[in-house]
Coordinates of N, CA, C and O in Angstrom, one line a residue:
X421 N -14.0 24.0 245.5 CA -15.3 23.6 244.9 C -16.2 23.1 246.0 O -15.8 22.3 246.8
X422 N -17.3 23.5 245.9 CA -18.7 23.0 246.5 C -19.0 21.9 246.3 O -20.0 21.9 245.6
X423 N -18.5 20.3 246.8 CA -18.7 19.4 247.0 C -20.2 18.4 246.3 O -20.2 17.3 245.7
X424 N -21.4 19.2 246.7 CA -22.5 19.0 246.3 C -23.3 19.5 245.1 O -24.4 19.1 244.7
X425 N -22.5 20.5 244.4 CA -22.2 21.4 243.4 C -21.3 21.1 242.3 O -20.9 22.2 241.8
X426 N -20.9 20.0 241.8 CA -19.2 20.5 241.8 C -18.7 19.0 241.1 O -19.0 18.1 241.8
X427 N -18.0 18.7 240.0 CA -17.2 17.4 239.7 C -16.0 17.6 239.7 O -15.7 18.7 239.5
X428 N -15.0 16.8 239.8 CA -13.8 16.8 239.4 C -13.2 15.3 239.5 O -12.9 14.6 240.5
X429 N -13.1 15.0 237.9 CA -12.9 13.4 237.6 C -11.9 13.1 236.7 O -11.6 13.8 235.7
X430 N -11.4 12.0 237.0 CA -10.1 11.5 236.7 C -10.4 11.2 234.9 O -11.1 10.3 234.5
X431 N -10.0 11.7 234.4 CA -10.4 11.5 232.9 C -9.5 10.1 232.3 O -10.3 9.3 231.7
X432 N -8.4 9.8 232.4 CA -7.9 8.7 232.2 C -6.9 7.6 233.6 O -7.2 8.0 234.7
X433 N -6.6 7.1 233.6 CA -5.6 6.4 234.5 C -4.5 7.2 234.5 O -4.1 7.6 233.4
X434 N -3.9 7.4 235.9 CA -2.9 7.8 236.1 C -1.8 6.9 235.3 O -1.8 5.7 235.1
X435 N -0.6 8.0 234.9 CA 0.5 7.1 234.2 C 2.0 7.4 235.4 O 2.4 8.5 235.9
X436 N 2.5 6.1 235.8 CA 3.5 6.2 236.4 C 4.8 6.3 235.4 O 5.1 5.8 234.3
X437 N 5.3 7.2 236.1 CA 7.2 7.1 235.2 C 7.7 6.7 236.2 O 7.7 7.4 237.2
X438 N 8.3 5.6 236.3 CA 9.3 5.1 237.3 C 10.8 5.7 237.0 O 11.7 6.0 237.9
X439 N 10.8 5.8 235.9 CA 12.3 6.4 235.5 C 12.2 7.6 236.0 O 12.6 7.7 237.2
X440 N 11.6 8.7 235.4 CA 11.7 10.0 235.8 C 11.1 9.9 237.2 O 11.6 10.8 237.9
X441 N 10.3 9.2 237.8 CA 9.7 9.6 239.6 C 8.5 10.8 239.2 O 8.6 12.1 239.3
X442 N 7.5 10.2 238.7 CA 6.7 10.5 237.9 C 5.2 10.7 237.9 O 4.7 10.5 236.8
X443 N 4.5 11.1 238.8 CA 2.7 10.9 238.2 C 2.1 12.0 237.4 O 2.3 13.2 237.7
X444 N 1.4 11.5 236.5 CA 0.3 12.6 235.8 C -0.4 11.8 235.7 O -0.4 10.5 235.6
X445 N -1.6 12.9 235.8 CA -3.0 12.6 235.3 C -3.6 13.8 234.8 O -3.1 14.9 234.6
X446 N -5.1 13.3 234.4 CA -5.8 14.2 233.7 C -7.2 14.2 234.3 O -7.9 13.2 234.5
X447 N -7.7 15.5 234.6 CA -8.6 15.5 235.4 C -10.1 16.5 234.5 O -9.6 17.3 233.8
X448 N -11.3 16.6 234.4 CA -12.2 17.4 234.0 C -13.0 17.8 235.5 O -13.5 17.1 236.4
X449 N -13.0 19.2 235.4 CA -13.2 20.0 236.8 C -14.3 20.8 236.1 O -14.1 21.4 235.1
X450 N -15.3 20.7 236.8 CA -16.4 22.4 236.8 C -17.0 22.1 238.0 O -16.6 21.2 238.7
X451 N -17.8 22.9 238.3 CA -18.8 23.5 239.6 C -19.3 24.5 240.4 O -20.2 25.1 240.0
X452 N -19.0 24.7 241.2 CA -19.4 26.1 242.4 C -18.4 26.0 243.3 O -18.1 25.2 244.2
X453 N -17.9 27.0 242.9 CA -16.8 27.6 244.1 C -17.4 27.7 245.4 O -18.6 27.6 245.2
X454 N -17.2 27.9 246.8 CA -17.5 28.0 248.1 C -17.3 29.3 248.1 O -16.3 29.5 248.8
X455 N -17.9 30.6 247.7 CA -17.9 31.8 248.2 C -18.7 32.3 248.2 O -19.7 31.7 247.7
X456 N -19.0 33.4 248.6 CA -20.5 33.9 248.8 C -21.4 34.4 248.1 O -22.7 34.3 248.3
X457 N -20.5 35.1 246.5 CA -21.5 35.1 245.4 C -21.8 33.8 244.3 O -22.5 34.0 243.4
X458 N -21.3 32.4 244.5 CA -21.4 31.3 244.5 C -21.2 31.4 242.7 O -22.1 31.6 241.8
X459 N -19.8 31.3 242.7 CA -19.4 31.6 241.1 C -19.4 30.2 240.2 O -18.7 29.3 240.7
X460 N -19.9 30.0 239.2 CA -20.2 28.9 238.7 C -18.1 28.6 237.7 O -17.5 29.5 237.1
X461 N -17.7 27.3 237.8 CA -16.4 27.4 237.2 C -17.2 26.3 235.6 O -17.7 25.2 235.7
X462 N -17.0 27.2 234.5 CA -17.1 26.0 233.3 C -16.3 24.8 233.4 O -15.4 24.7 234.3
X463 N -16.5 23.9 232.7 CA -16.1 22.4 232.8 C -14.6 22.7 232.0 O -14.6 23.0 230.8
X464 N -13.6 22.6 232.7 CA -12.2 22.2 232.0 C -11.2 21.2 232.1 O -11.4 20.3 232.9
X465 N -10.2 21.2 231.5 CA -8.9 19.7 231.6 C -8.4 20.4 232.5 O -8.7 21.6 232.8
X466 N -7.4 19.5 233.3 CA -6.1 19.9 233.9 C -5.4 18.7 234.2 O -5.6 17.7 234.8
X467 N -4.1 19.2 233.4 CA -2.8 18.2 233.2 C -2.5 18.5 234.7 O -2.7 19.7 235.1
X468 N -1.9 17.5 235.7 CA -1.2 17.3 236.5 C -0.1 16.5 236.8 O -0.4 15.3 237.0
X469 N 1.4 16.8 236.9 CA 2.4 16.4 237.1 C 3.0 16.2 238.5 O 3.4 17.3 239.0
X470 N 3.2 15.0 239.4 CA 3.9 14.8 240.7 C 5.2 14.5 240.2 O 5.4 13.8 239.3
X471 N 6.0 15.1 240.8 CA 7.3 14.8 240.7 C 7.6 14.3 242.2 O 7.4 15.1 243.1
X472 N 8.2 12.7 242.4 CA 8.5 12.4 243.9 C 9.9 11.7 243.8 O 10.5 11.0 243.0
X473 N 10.3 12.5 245.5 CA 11.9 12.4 245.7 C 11.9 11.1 246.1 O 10.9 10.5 246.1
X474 N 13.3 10.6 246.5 CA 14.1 9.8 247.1 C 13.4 9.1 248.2 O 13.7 8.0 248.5
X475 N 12.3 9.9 248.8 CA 11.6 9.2 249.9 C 10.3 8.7 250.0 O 9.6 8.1 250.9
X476 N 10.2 9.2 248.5 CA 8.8 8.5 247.6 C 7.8 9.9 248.1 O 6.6 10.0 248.0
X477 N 8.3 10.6 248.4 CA 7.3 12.0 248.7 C 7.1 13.4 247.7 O 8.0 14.1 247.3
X478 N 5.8 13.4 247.4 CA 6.3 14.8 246.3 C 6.7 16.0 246.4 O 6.2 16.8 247.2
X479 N 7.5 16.2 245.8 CA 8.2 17.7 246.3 C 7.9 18.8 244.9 O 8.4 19.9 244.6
X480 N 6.8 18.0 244.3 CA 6.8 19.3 243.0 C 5.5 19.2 242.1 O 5.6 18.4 241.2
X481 N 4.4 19.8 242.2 CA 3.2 19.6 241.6 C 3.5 20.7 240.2 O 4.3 21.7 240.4
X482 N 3.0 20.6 238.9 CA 3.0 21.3 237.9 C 1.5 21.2 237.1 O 1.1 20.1 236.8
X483 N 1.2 21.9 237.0 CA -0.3 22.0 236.6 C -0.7 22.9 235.5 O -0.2 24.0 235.5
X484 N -1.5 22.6 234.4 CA -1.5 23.0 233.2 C -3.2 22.8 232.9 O -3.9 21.8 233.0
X485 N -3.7 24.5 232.4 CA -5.0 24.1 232.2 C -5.8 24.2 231.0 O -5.5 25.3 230.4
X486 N -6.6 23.5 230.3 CA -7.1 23.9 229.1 C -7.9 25.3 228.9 O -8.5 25.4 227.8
X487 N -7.9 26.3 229.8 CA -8.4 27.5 229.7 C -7.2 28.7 230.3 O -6.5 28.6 231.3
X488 N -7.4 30.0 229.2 CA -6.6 30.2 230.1 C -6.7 31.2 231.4 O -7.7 31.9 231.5
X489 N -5.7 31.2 232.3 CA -5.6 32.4 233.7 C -6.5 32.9 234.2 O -7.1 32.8 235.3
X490 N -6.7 33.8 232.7 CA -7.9 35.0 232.6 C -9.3 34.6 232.6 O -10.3 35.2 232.9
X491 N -9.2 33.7 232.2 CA -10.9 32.9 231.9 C -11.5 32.6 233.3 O -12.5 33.0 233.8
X492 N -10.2 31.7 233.7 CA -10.9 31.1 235.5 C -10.5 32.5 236.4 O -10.6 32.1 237.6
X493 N -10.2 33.7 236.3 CA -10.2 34.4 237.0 C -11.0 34.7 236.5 O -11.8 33.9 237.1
X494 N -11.7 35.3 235.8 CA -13.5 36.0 235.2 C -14.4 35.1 235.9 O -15.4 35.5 236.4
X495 N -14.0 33.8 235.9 CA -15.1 33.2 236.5 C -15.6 33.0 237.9 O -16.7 32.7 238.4
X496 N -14.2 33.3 238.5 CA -14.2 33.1 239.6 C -14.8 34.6 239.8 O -15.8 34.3 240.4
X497 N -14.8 35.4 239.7 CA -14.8 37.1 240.1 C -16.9 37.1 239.3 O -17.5 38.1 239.6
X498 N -17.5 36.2 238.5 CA -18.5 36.6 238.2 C -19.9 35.8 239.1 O -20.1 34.6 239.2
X499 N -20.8 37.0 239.7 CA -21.9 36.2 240.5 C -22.3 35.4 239.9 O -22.3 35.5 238.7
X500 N -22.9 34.0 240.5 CA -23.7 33.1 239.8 C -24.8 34.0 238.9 O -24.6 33.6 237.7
X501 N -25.5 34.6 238.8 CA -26.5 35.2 238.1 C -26.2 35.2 237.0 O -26.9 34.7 236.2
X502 N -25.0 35.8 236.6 CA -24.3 36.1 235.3 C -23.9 35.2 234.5 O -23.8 35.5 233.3
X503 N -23.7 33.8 234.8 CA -23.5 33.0 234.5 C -24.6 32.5 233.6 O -25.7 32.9 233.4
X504 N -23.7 31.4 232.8 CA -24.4 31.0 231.2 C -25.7 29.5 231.9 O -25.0 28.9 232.7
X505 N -27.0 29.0 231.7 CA -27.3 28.1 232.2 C -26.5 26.9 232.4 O -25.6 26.3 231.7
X506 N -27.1 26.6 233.4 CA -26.1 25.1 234.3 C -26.6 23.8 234.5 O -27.0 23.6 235.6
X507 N -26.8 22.8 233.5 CA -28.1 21.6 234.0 C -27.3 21.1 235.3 O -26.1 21.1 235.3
X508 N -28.2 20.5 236.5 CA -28.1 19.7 237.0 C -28.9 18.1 236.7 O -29.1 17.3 237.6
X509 N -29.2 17.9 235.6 CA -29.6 16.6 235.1 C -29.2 15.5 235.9 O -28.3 16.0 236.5
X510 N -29.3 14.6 236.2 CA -28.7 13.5 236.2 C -28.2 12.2 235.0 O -28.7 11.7 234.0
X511 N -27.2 12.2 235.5 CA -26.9 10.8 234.1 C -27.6 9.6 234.1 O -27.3 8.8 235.0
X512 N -28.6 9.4 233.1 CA -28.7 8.4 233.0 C -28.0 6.7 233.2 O -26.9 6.8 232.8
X513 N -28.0 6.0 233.5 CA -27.4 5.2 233.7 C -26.8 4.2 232.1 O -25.7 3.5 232.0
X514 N -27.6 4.5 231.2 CA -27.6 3.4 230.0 C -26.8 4.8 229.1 O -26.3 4.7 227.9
X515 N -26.7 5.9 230.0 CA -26.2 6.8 228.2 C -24.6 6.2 227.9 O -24.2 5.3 228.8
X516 N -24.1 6.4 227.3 CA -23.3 6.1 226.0 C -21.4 7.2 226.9 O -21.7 8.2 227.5
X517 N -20.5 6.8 226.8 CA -19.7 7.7 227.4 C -19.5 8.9 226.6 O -19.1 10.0 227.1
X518 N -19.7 8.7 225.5 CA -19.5 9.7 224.4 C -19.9 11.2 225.1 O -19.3 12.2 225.5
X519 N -21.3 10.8 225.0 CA -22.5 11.6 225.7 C -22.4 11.9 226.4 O -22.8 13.0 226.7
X520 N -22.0 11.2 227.3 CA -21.7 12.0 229.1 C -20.0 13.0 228.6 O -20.0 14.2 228.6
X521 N -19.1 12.5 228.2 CA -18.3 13.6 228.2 C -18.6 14.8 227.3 O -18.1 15.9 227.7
X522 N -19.3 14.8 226.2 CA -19.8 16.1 225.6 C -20.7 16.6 226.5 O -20.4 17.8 226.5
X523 N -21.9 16.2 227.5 CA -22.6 17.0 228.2 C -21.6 17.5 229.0 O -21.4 18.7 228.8
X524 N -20.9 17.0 229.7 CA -19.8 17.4 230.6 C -18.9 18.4 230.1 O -18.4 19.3 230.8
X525 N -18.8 18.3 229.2 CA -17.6 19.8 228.2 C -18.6 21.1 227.9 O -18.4 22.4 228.0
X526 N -19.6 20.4 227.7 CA -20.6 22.1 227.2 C -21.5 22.7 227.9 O -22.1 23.8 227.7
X527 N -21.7 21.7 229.2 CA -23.0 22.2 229.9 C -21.9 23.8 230.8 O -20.7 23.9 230.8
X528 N -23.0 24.9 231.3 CA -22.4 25.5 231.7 C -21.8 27.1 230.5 O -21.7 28.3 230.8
X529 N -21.6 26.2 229.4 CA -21.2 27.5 228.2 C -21.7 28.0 228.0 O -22.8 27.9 228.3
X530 N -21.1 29.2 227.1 CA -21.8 29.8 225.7 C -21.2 29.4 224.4 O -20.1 28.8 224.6
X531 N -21.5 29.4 223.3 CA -21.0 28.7 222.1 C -19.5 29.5 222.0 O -18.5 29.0 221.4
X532 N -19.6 30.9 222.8 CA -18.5 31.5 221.9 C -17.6 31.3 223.2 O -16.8 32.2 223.1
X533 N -17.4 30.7 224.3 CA -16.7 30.9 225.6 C -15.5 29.6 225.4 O -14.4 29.7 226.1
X534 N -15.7 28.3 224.5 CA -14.7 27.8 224.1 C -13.0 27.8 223.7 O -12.7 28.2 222.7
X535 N -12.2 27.3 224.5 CA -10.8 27.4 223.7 C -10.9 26.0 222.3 O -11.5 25.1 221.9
X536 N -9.7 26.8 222.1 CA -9.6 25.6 220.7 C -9.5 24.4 220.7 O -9.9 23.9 219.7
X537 N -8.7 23.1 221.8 CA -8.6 22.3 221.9 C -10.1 22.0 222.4 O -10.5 21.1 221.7
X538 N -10.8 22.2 223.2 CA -11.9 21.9 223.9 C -13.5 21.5 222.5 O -14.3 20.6 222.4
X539 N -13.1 22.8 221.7 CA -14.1 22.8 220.5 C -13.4 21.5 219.4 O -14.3 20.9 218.9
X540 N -12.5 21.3 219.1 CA -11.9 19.9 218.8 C -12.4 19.2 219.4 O -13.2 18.5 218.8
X541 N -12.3 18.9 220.8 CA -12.9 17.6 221.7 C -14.3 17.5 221.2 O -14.7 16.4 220.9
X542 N -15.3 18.7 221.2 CA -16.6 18.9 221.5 C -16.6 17.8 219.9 O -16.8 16.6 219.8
X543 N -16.2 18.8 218.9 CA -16.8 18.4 217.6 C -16.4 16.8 217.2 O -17.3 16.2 216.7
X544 N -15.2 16.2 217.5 CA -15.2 14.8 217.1 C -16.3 13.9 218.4 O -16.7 12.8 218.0
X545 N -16.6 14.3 219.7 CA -17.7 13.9 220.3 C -19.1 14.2 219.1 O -19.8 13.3 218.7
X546 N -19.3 15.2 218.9 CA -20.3 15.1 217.9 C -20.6 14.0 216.7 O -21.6 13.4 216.6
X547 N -19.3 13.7 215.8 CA -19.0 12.8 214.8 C -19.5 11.9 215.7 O -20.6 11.5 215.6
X548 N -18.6 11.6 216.8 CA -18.7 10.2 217.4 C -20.3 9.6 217.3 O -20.7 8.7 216.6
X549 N -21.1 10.4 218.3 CA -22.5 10.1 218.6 C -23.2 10.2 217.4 O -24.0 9.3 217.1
X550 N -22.9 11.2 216.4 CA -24.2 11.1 215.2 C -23.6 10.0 214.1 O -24.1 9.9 213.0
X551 N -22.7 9.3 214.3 CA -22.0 8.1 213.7 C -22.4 6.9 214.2 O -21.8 5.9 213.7
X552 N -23.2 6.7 214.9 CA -23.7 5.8 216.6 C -24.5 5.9 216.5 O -25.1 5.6 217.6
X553 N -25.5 6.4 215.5 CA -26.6 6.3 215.5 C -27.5 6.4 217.0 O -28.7 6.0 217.0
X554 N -27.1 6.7 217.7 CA -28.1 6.2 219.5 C -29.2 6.5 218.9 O -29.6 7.4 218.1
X555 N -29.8 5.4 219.6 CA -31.7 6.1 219.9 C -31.8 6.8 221.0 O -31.1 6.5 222.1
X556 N -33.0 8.1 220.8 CA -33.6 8.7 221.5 C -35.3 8.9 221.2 O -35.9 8.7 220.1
X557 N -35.6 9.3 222.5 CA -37.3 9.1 222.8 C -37.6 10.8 222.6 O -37.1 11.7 223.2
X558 N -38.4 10.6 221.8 CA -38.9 11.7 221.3 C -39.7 12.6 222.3 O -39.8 13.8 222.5
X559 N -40.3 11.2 223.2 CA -40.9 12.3 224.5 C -39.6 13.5 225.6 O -39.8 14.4 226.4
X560 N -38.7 12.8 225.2 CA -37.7 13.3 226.2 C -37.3 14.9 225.4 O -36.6 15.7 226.0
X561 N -37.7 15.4 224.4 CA -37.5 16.3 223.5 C -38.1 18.0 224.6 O -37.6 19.0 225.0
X562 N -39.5 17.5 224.5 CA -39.9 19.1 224.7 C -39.6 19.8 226.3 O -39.7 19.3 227.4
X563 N -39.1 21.1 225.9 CA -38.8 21.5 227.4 C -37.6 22.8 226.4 O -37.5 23.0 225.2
X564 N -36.9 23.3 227.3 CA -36.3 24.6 227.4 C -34.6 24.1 227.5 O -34.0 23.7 228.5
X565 N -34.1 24.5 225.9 CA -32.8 23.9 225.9 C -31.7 25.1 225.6 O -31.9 25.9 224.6
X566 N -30.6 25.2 226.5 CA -30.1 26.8 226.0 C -28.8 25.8 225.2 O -28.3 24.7 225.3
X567 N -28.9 26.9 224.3 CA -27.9 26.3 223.2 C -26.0 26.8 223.4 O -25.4 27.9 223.0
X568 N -25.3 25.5 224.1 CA -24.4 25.9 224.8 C -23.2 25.7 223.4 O -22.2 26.5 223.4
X569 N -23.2 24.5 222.0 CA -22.3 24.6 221.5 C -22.6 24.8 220.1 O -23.6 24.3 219.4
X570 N -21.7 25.6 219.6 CA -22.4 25.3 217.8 C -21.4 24.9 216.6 O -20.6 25.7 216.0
X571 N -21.5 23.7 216.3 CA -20.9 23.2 215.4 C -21.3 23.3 213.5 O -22.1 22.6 212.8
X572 N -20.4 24.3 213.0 CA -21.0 23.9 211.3 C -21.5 22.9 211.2 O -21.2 21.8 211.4
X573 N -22.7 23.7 210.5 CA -23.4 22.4 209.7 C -22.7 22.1 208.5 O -21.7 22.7 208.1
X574 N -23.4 20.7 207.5 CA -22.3 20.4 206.4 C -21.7 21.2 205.7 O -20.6 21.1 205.3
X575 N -22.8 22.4 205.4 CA -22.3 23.6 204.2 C -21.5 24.4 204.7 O -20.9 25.2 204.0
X576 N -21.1 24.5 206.6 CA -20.1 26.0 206.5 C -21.1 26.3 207.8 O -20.7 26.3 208.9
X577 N -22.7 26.5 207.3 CA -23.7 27.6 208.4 C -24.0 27.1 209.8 O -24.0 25.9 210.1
X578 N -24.3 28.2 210.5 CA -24.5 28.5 211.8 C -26.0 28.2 212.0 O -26.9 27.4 211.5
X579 N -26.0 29.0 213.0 CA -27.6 29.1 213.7 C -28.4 29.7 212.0 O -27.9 30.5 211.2
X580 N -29.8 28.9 212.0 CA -30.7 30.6 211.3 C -31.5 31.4 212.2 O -32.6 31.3 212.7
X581 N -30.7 32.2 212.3 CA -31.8 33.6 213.3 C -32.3 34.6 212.1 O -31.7 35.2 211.3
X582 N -33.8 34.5 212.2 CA -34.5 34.9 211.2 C -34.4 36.4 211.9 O -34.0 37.3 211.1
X583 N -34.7 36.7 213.6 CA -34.7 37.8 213.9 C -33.1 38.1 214.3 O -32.4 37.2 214.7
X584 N -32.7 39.2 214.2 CA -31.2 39.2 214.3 C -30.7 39.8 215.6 O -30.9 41.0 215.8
X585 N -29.8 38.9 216.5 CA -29.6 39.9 217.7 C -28.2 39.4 218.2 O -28.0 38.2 218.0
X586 N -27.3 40.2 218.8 CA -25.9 40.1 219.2 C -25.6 39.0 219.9 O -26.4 38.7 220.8
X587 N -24.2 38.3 219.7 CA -23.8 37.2 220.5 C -22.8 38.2 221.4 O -21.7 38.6 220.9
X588 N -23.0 38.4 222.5 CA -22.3 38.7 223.6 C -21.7 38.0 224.6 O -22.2 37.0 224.9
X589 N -21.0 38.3 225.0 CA -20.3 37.6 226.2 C -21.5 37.1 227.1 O -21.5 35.9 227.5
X590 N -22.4 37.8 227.4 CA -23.4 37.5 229.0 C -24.9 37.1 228.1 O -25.8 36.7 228.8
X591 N -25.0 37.2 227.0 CA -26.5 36.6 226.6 C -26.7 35.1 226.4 O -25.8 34.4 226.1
X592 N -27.9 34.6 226.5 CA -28.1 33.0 226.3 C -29.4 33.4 225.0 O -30.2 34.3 224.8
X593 N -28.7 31.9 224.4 CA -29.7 31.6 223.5 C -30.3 30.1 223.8 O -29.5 29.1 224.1
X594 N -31.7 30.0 223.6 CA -32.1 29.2 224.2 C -33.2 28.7 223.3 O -33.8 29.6 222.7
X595 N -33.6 27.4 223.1 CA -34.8 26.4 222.0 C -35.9 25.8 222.8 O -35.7 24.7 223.3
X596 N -37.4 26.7 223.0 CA -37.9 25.5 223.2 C -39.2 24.8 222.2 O -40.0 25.3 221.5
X597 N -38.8 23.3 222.7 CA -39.7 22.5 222.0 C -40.7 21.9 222.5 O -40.8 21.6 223.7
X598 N -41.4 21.8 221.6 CA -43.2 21.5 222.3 C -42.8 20.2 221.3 O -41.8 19.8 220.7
X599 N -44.4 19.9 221.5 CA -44.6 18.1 220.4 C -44.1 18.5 218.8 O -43.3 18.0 218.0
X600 N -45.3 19.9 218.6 CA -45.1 20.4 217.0 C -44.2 21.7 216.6 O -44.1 22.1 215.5
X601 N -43.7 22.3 217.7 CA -42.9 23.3 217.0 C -41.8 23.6 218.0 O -41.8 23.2 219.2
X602 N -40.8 24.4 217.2 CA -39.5 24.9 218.4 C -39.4 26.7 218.1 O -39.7 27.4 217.1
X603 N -38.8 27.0 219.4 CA -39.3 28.3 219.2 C -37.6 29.0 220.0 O -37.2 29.1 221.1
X604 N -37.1 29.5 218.8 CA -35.7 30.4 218.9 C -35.5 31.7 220.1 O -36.2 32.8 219.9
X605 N -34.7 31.7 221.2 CA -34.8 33.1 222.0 C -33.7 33.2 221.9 O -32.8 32.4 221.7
X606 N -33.5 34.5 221.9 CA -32.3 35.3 222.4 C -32.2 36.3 223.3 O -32.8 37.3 223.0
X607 N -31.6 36.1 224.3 CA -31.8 37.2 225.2 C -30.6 38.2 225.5 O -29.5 37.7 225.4
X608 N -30.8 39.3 225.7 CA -29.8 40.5 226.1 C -30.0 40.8 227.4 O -29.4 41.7 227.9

């Protein structure tokens, strides 16, 4: 990973097993690989297991990711260009952690590029925050938003796309808002 490009954060406290000779952790990784077509990696988990000998040294790393093989091999193998939009925003300092880990899970997607535990995570982050009522400033609204996750609404439905066009692997759909109106894209 591209250092200046790039997160990879300890999602909880490491747990020691003293019995077994034991570390895991849990880590959330996305960013820019260091290669020359500068491949963007989506945000994922990774379970990590140390197993250490007799001399307190590890002799066995095991690693488990929430995407699979195939996925981080496509990503790695696809030019940045191809890639789904990527905010570099900065975090606020006052947002809410809820918020920062849902940005952190979807930034980077497409609605349909999700595994199944990940879209669990996404959707009880949603409950969380629209349960929390947070305030937001309405000025912070208008601008150009690509729509990375999609959660049923209460009835079951999706997006309404009045004009109708394919959800593919490589297209973005994107919302923008002005003061008085929002305006639906889809691109191929």
């Amino acid at each position: 990973f591209d250092p200046n490009q790039s997160v990879v954060r300890l999602i909880e406290p490491l747990a020691i097993d003293e019995e077994d000779r034991t570390i895991t952790g849990n880590v959330r990784s996305w960013g820019v690989l260091q290669l020359p077509w500068s491949p963007r990696i989506s945000s994922y988990t990774t379970k990590i297991v140390y197993s250490i000998d007799g001399d307190g040294l590890i002799y066995s790393q095991i690693q488990s990711w929430s995407i699979p093989a195939s996925e981080a091999l496509s990503e790695t193998f696809t030019p940045a260009i191809l890639n789904p939009p990527f905010s570099k925003m900065e975090r606020p300092e006052d947002e809410p952690p809820e918020v920062t880990e849902l940005f952190e899970i979807v930034n980077g997607h497409r609605p349909n590029s999700f595994p199944q535990d990940t879209r669990f995570r996404a959707s009880e982050l949603i409950d969380k925050i629209v349960s929390k009522r947070y305030p937001w400033h309405r000025e912070d609204l208008p601008g150009k938003w690509a729509l990375s996750y999609l959660q049923p609404g209460p009835d079951g439905g999706g997006i309404d796309r009045r004009i109708p066009f394919p959800d593919l692997w490589f297209n973005n759909n994107f919302q923008i808002f002005t003061r008085d109106s929002v305006t639906n894209i889809g691109e191929l």
